[in-house]
XYZ file of C-alpha atoms in Angstrom:
440
model
C 13.206 34.531 13.309
C 15.599 32.610 11.053
C 14.921 29.409 12.994
C 11.179 29.870 12.519
C 11.645 30.357 8.778
C 13.820 27.255 8.572
C 11.281 25.094 10.405
C 8.371 26.499 8.387
C 10.158 25.952 5.082
C 11.186 22.424 6.025
C 7.627 21.502 6.994
C 6.159 22.997 3.819
C 8.598 21.001 1.670
C 7.871 17.670 3.395
C 4.847 16.726 1.218
C 6.927 17.276 -1.927
C 9.800 15.196 -0.536
C 7.369 12.324 -0.016
C 5.756 12.820 -3.419
C 9.070 12.828 -5.326
C 10.762 9.914 -3.545
C 11.296 6.991 -5.922
C 10.382 9.049 -8.996
C 12.593 9.331 -12.101
C 13.776 12.781 -13.222
C 15.752 13.517 -16.385
C 17.770 16.691 -15.769
C 19.267 18.463 -18.786
C 22.230 20.737 -18.105
C 22.977 22.799 -21.182
C 26.452 24.162 -21.715
C 25.111 27.616 -20.850
C 24.248 26.424 -17.330
C 27.600 24.667 -16.913
C 29.485 27.889 -17.683
C 27.683 29.841 -14.938
C 29.353 30.770 -11.617
C 26.466 29.047 -9.794
C 27.035 25.703 -11.546
C 28.567 24.234 -8.387
C 25.361 24.985 -6.462
C 23.270 23.359 -9.209
C 25.379 20.200 -8.930
C 24.995 20.243 -5.142
C 21.220 20.526 -5.492
C 21.123 17.644 -7.986
C 23.112 15.565 -5.513
C 20.585 16.506 -2.831
C 17.765 15.159 -5.018
C 19.654 11.875 -5.231
C 20.000 11.733 -1.438
C 16.215 12.222 -1.122
C 15.564 9.038 -3.095
C 14.935 10.605 -6.499
C 16.318 8.672 -9.474
C 18.376 11.041 -11.611
C 19.497 10.811 -15.227
C 21.746 13.819 -15.875
C 22.217 14.804 -19.528
C 24.754 17.531 -20.238
C 25.255 19.652 -23.316
C 28.267 21.634 -24.462
C 27.109 23.974 -27.235
C 28.912 27.194 -26.113
C 32.027 25.286 -24.994
C 32.223 23.527 -28.359
C 31.786 26.782 -30.275
C 34.566 28.381 -28.224
C 36.896 25.433 -28.813
C 36.205 25.504 -32.548
C 36.909 29.220 -32.672
C 40.205 28.774 -30.829
C 41.142 26.018 -33.291
C 40.325 28.296 -36.227
C 37.357 26.176 -37.288
C 33.947 27.522 -38.285
C 30.775 26.341 -36.547
C 28.626 25.195 -39.461
C 24.872 24.563 -39.169
C 22.129 23.352 -41.483
C 18.512 23.646 -40.351
C 19.807 24.543 -36.880
C 21.726 21.262 -36.604
C 25.509 21.286 -36.343
C 27.443 19.840 -39.271
C 30.272 17.846 -37.693
C 33.222 17.182 -39.997
C 36.356 15.248 -38.984
C 38.287 18.219 -37.592
C 35.299 19.590 -35.679
C 34.538 16.161 -34.242
C 38.004 15.841 -32.725
C 37.409 19.160 -30.911
C 33.905 18.153 -29.824
C 35.061 14.846 -28.347
C 37.739 16.607 -26.319
C 35.269 19.166 -24.956
C 32.583 16.579 -24.152
C 35.064 14.250 -22.487
C 36.528 17.017 -20.337
C 33.052 18.098 -19.193
C 32.102 14.520 -18.332
C 35.181 14.186 -16.112
C 34.538 17.582 -14.513
C 30.868 16.835 -13.720
C 31.766 13.384 -12.373
C 34.424 14.948 -10.144
C 31.996 17.515 -8.778
C 29.390 14.829 -8.047
C 32.084 12.809 -6.257
C 32.957 15.646 -3.876
C 32.169 14.967 -0.214
C 34.225 17.501 1.708
C 33.266 18.546 5.203
C 31.293 21.773 5.555
C 29.820 21.415 2.052
C 26.271 20.460 1.024
C 27.642 17.138 -0.276
C 29.371 16.131 2.956
C 28.965 12.371 3.395
C 27.345 11.915 -0.020
C 28.207 8.645 -1.737
C 26.979 9.041 -5.297
C 27.795 6.357 -7.803
C 28.023 8.245 -11.109
C 27.654 5.883 -14.071
C 28.361 6.659 -17.722
C 28.220 4.191 -20.583
C 26.779 3.225 -23.928
C 23.170 3.664 -22.863
C 22.376 5.595 -26.055
C 22.909 3.996 -29.453
C 23.251 6.559 -32.248
C 22.876 6.589 -35.985
C 24.055 9.178 -38.533
C 21.715 11.883 -39.749
C 23.181 11.430 -43.202
C 22.688 13.832 -46.118
C 19.891 16.400 -46.362
C 19.392 18.734 -49.311
C 22.915 17.989 -50.460
C 24.438 18.755 -47.041
C 26.378 15.880 -45.439
C 26.061 16.083 -41.644
C 29.130 13.802 -41.339
C 29.526 12.887 -37.647
C 26.252 14.497 -36.494
C 23.761 11.874 -35.428
C 20.460 11.164 -33.779
C 19.150 8.645 -31.273
C 18.512 5.165 -32.629
C 17.910 3.213 -29.439
C 17.931 3.668 -25.641
C 19.118 0.889 -23.299
C 16.185 1.317 -20.921
C 16.910 -1.809 -18.847
C 20.555 -0.843 -18.419
C 19.630 2.630 -17.169
C 17.013 1.282 -14.796
C 19.481 -1.194 -13.277
C 21.795 1.688 -12.399
C 18.982 3.866 -11.044
C 17.578 1.016 -8.950
C 21.066 0.603 -7.424
C 20.943 4.269 -6.332
C 23.341 5.287 -9.087
C 23.128 8.523 -11.030
C 23.381 8.071 -14.794
C 25.433 10.728 -16.593
C 25.094 11.164 -20.364
C 26.897 13.500 -22.735
C 26.343 14.550 -26.350
C 28.572 11.811 -27.839
C 27.054 8.373 -28.488
C 28.284 5.230 -30.251
C 26.592 3.367 -33.096
C 26.196 -0.349 -33.794
C 29.047 -0.052 -36.319
C 31.482 1.170 -33.667
C 31.466 4.792 -34.798
C 30.748 7.820 -32.619
C 28.353 10.641 -33.379
C 27.591 14.104 -32.043
C 23.986 14.438 -30.811
C 22.070 17.266 -29.178
C 21.539 17.073 -25.442
C 17.893 18.034 -25.978
C 17.206 15.002 -28.157
C 18.989 12.634 -25.782
C 17.128 14.007 -22.746
C 13.792 13.854 -24.565
C 14.181 10.305 -25.812
C 15.517 9.048 -22.474
C 12.607 10.681 -20.628
C 10.083 9.146 -23.036
C 11.581 5.654 -23.094
C 12.120 5.562 -19.314
C 8.604 6.912 -18.766
C 10.196 9.502 -16.520
C 8.067 11.545 -14.151
C 9.778 14.839 -15.003
C 12.205 16.402 -17.457
C 13.968 19.508 -16.167
C 15.992 22.119 -18.052
C 17.719 25.417 -17.259
C 17.641 28.777 -19.037
C 18.806 32.341 -18.643
C 15.270 33.720 -18.277
C 14.196 31.143 -15.693
C 11.204 29.994 -17.718
C 9.098 30.844 -20.741
C 8.211 34.526 -20.844
C 4.965 36.063 -22.004
C 4.794 39.142 -24.204
C 5.164 41.352 -21.099
C 8.348 39.613 -20.004
C 6.753 37.737 -17.091
C 7.359 34.040 -16.486
C 4.430 31.840 -17.514
C 3.879 29.453 -14.574
C 2.154 26.649 -16.478
C 1.649 25.626 -20.090
C -0.035 22.894 -22.071
C 1.743 21.584 -25.195
C -0.694 23.225 -27.648
C -0.210 26.636 -26.051
C 3.541 26.055 -25.900
C 3.588 25.302 -29.637
C 2.077 28.710 -30.380
C 4.674 30.373 -28.149
C 7.471 28.431 -29.846
C 6.316 29.718 -33.230
C 6.500 33.262 -31.877
C 9.946 32.729 -30.352
C 11.334 31.268 -33.564
C 10.464 34.549 -35.288
C 12.178 36.565 -32.552
C 15.863 37.440 -32.258
C 15.620 38.042 -28.506
C 15.040 34.447 -27.346
C 18.135 32.257 -27.055
C 18.392 29.061 -29.092
C 18.773 26.943 -25.947
C 15.375 28.033 -24.629
C 13.731 27.303 -27.969
C 15.404 23.892 -28.107
C 14.211 22.931 -24.641
C 10.691 24.174 -25.339
C 10.566 22.003 -28.466
C 11.901 19.065 -26.436
C 9.350 19.594 -23.662
C 6.461 19.699 -26.144
C 7.651 16.426 -27.673
C 8.126 14.787 -24.258
C 4.743 15.857 -22.879
C 2.891 14.716 -25.987
C 4.648 11.358 -25.661
C 3.469 10.895 -22.072
C 6.029 12.573 -19.789
C 3.721 14.134 -17.160
C 5.730 17.263 -16.336
C 8.553 19.279 -17.890
C 10.123 22.217 -16.046
C 12.260 25.113 -17.274
C 14.025 27.040 -14.509
C 16.810 29.569 -14.019
C 20.472 28.614 -14.026
C 21.432 31.883 -12.324
C 18.906 32.074 -9.434
C 20.392 30.222 -6.477
C 18.320 27.185 -5.481
C 15.855 27.462 -8.349
C 15.771 23.657 -8.732
C 14.754 23.212 -5.089
C 12.247 26.068 -5.207
C 10.576 24.603 -8.290
C 10.287 21.088 -6.887
C 9.680 21.666 -3.174
C 7.452 24.741 -2.948
C 3.777 25.230 -3.643
C 4.090 27.871 -6.351
C 7.403 26.913 -7.948
C 9.671 29.424 -9.650
C 9.825 28.572 -13.370
C 7.590 27.315 -16.156
C 5.931 23.927 -15.864
C 4.537 22.163 -18.909
C 1.925 19.476 -18.273
C 0.540 16.773 -20.535
C -2.588 17.534 -22.488
C -5.757 16.590 -20.682
C -9.347 15.916 -21.573
C -10.026 18.790 -19.187
C -9.463 22.473 -19.824
C -9.144 25.158 -17.170
C -10.072 28.520 -18.688
C -11.820 31.855 -18.070
C -15.600 31.575 -18.137
C -17.795 33.056 -20.856
C -21.497 33.887 -21.089
C -22.045 30.511 -22.759
C -20.923 28.802 -19.517
C -23.614 30.309 -17.294
C -25.988 27.360 -17.705
C -23.241 24.910 -16.726
C -22.204 27.031 -13.733
C -25.805 27.236 -12.517
C -26.116 23.445 -12.745
C -23.061 23.172 -10.495
C -23.905 25.738 -7.872
C -27.709 25.337 -7.493
C -27.486 22.116 -5.419
C -24.851 23.721 -3.174
C -26.972 26.842 -2.792
C -29.936 24.685 -1.764
C -27.776 23.014 0.871
C -26.708 26.391 2.208
C -23.070 25.888 1.203
C -23.045 28.770 -1.278
C -24.740 32.155 -1.331
C -27.478 32.200 -3.963
C -26.647 33.949 -7.234
C -29.216 34.764 -9.896
C -28.600 34.236 -13.591
C -28.561 38.011 -14.018
C -25.898 38.371 -11.321
C -23.787 35.672 -12.972
C -24.035 37.450 -16.313
C -22.678 40.617 -14.692
C -19.909 38.776 -12.799
C -18.940 36.194 -15.440
C -15.554 37.840 -16.045
C -14.594 36.986 -12.458
C -15.154 33.239 -13.010
C -12.980 30.398 -14.241
C -14.267 26.961 -15.159
C -12.990 23.429 -15.708
C -14.510 21.978 -18.864
C -14.435 18.257 -19.680
C -15.773 17.054 -23.010
C -18.186 19.976 -23.201
C -19.366 19.664 -19.580
C -18.588 22.292 -16.933
C -17.339 20.208 -13.989
C -15.810 22.934 -11.829
C -15.906 26.667 -11.254
C -14.540 29.383 -8.994
C -14.457 33.171 -8.877
C -11.932 35.846 -7.978
C -13.700 39.002 -6.825
C -11.414 42.059 -6.859
C -10.943 44.592 -4.103
C -8.272 46.442 -6.017
C -7.853 49.454 -3.757
C -6.816 47.216 -0.852
C -4.905 44.848 -3.198
C -7.070 41.995 -1.908
C -9.089 39.344 -3.697
C -11.927 37.033 -2.649
C -11.828 33.332 -3.603
C -15.518 32.482 -3.929
C -18.189 30.268 -5.461
C -16.011 27.138 -5.572
C -17.945 24.157 -6.916
C -16.977 20.795 -8.429
C -19.319 18.252 -10.004
C -19.959 15.345 -7.568
C -18.655 12.793 -10.094
C -15.275 14.549 -10.344
C -14.343 15.381 -6.754
C -11.822 12.589 -6.203
C -8.992 14.332 -8.094
C -9.160 17.426 -5.852
C -9.998 19.825 -8.646
C -10.751 22.418 -5.996
C -6.978 22.637 -5.467
C -6.504 23.142 -9.208
C -8.992 26.011 -9.179
C -7.340 27.539 -6.107
C -3.871 27.396 -7.700
C -5.186 29.152 -10.810
C -6.919 31.856 -8.749
C -3.728 32.393 -6.715
C -1.776 32.935 -9.934
C -4.365 35.437 -11.140
C -4.305 37.284 -7.815
C -0.509 37.473 -7.843
C -0.513 38.789 -11.400
C -2.676 41.645 -10.088
C -0.183 42.192 -7.245
C -2.715 41.328 -4.529
C -1.128 40.638 -1.160
C -4.027 38.648 0.349
C -6.697 36.217 -0.780
C -9.651 35.672 1.528
C -12.622 33.327 1.544
C -15.881 32.939 3.445
C -17.188 29.461 4.264
C -19.589 27.705 6.617
C -18.564 24.041 6.227
C -15.274 23.810 4.350
C -13.015 25.325 6.998
C -10.578 22.412 7.144
C -10.141 22.324 3.371
C -9.036 25.957 3.424
C -6.750 25.393 6.415
C -5.117 22.462 4.617
C -4.393 24.757 1.679
C -2.567 27.378 3.717
C -5.391 29.713 4.777
C -5.611 30.911 8.366
C -8.636 32.002 10.371
C -9.269 35.737 10.344
C -11.894 38.176 11.632
C -14.657 40.093 9.896
C -12.686 43.233 10.664
C -9.867 41.941 8.454
C -12.108 42.025 5.370
C -12.077 44.967 2.937
C -14.461 47.709 4.043
C -16.885 47.038 1.193
C -17.038 43.331 2.060
C -17.566 44.080 5.748
C -20.699 46.041 4.829
C -22.036 43.029 2.879
C -21.156 40.422 5.540
C -24.206 38.367 6.574
C -24.050 37.974 10.368
C -26.976 35.526 10.338
C -25.036 33.187 8.039
C -22.003 33.357 10.402
C -19.498 32.410 7.727
C -15.944 31.857 8.882
C -13.361 34.233 7.439
C -10.105 32.722 6.158
C -7.121 34.499 4.644
C -4.084 33.448 2.604
C -1.017 35.651 2.384
C 0.335 35.922 -1.164
C 3.517 37.790 -0.317
């Protein structure tokens, strides 16, 4: 049984391995993640990404370690507008902490003992003056002293190291053109590096494993505008940690500047990095760049657009005919993709709540927009909705799209596998194939 699971998991991850090879990921390890017992496993998984041909820039933070060191030295951690004020004494402590962490992370990435995940790994870890800093200066009468911000990123220097299969390691201390050093936030460094490198992903870690909704459930996917509203709510809350808020702000900035995907995952769940990147559903919160298209629940105002989509398919016999009146009754079951005021895609999730089963139905995409596989986008959204309702199975009926469903994980089933109510409505003259997808 274990062998079967291993083979199945390996095969399911293969498309993601191919998709990620050669891509550039900026991974931000906050000090909270570094202090966890599972930090060694996180490092091993990052090394595995490198061995799979992914170009890694690893940015580490040290906020809790610095605060602890300051406390032990009898120094207060002073902030202004949520930014640390770094005086001379504090800066000496901060440099010691950051330097020690850099050596520790480099040592862990250099490990290649037998019987470990990094056996045989030859990772060239490179640190240097890739980030040029400048002082924040004085704000509202408060002198930030040695606290700084990013002035410039040596993009070509980083790319040379990544193209040589090196892993670039960056900490929160950066030099300036005047030869001084400054204390920066890991979030700002990671964000600016991701933007300037035109990275494919920025990844961060948190205690909650993602951004939580008001019910405490992880939100699988966000757009920057929605994330901004959530950030406003979190900033008013005392329950959300500062690190999560900081990464959410960084991810919004990165996505709006063109970074396609930002991910927030758990630092305590073993293998969360691999689950997020190499499985269909992921495990954390993914933020995607804003699009001209919007995927949303349908409303009564969308019925005309839905009818325009499905009528040609009904005439071809690909969809069961639905009247306008029926659509008005069932509109709450539908989702649509809207582009510049035009409905270019739709799908429905019909509930069979007693059996904890849902039907994926009435899938249609405008002929001019089929190249981007928006059917897969609709399916992913419907799967998320079905899981939120705790359904264990999603089924579909089709006459001509069998292979599309098989490619997306469905398997052939029998009419007898349908919910009793659906069996009574099954049209034997139409002879639709029954396909099912396990959601457990």
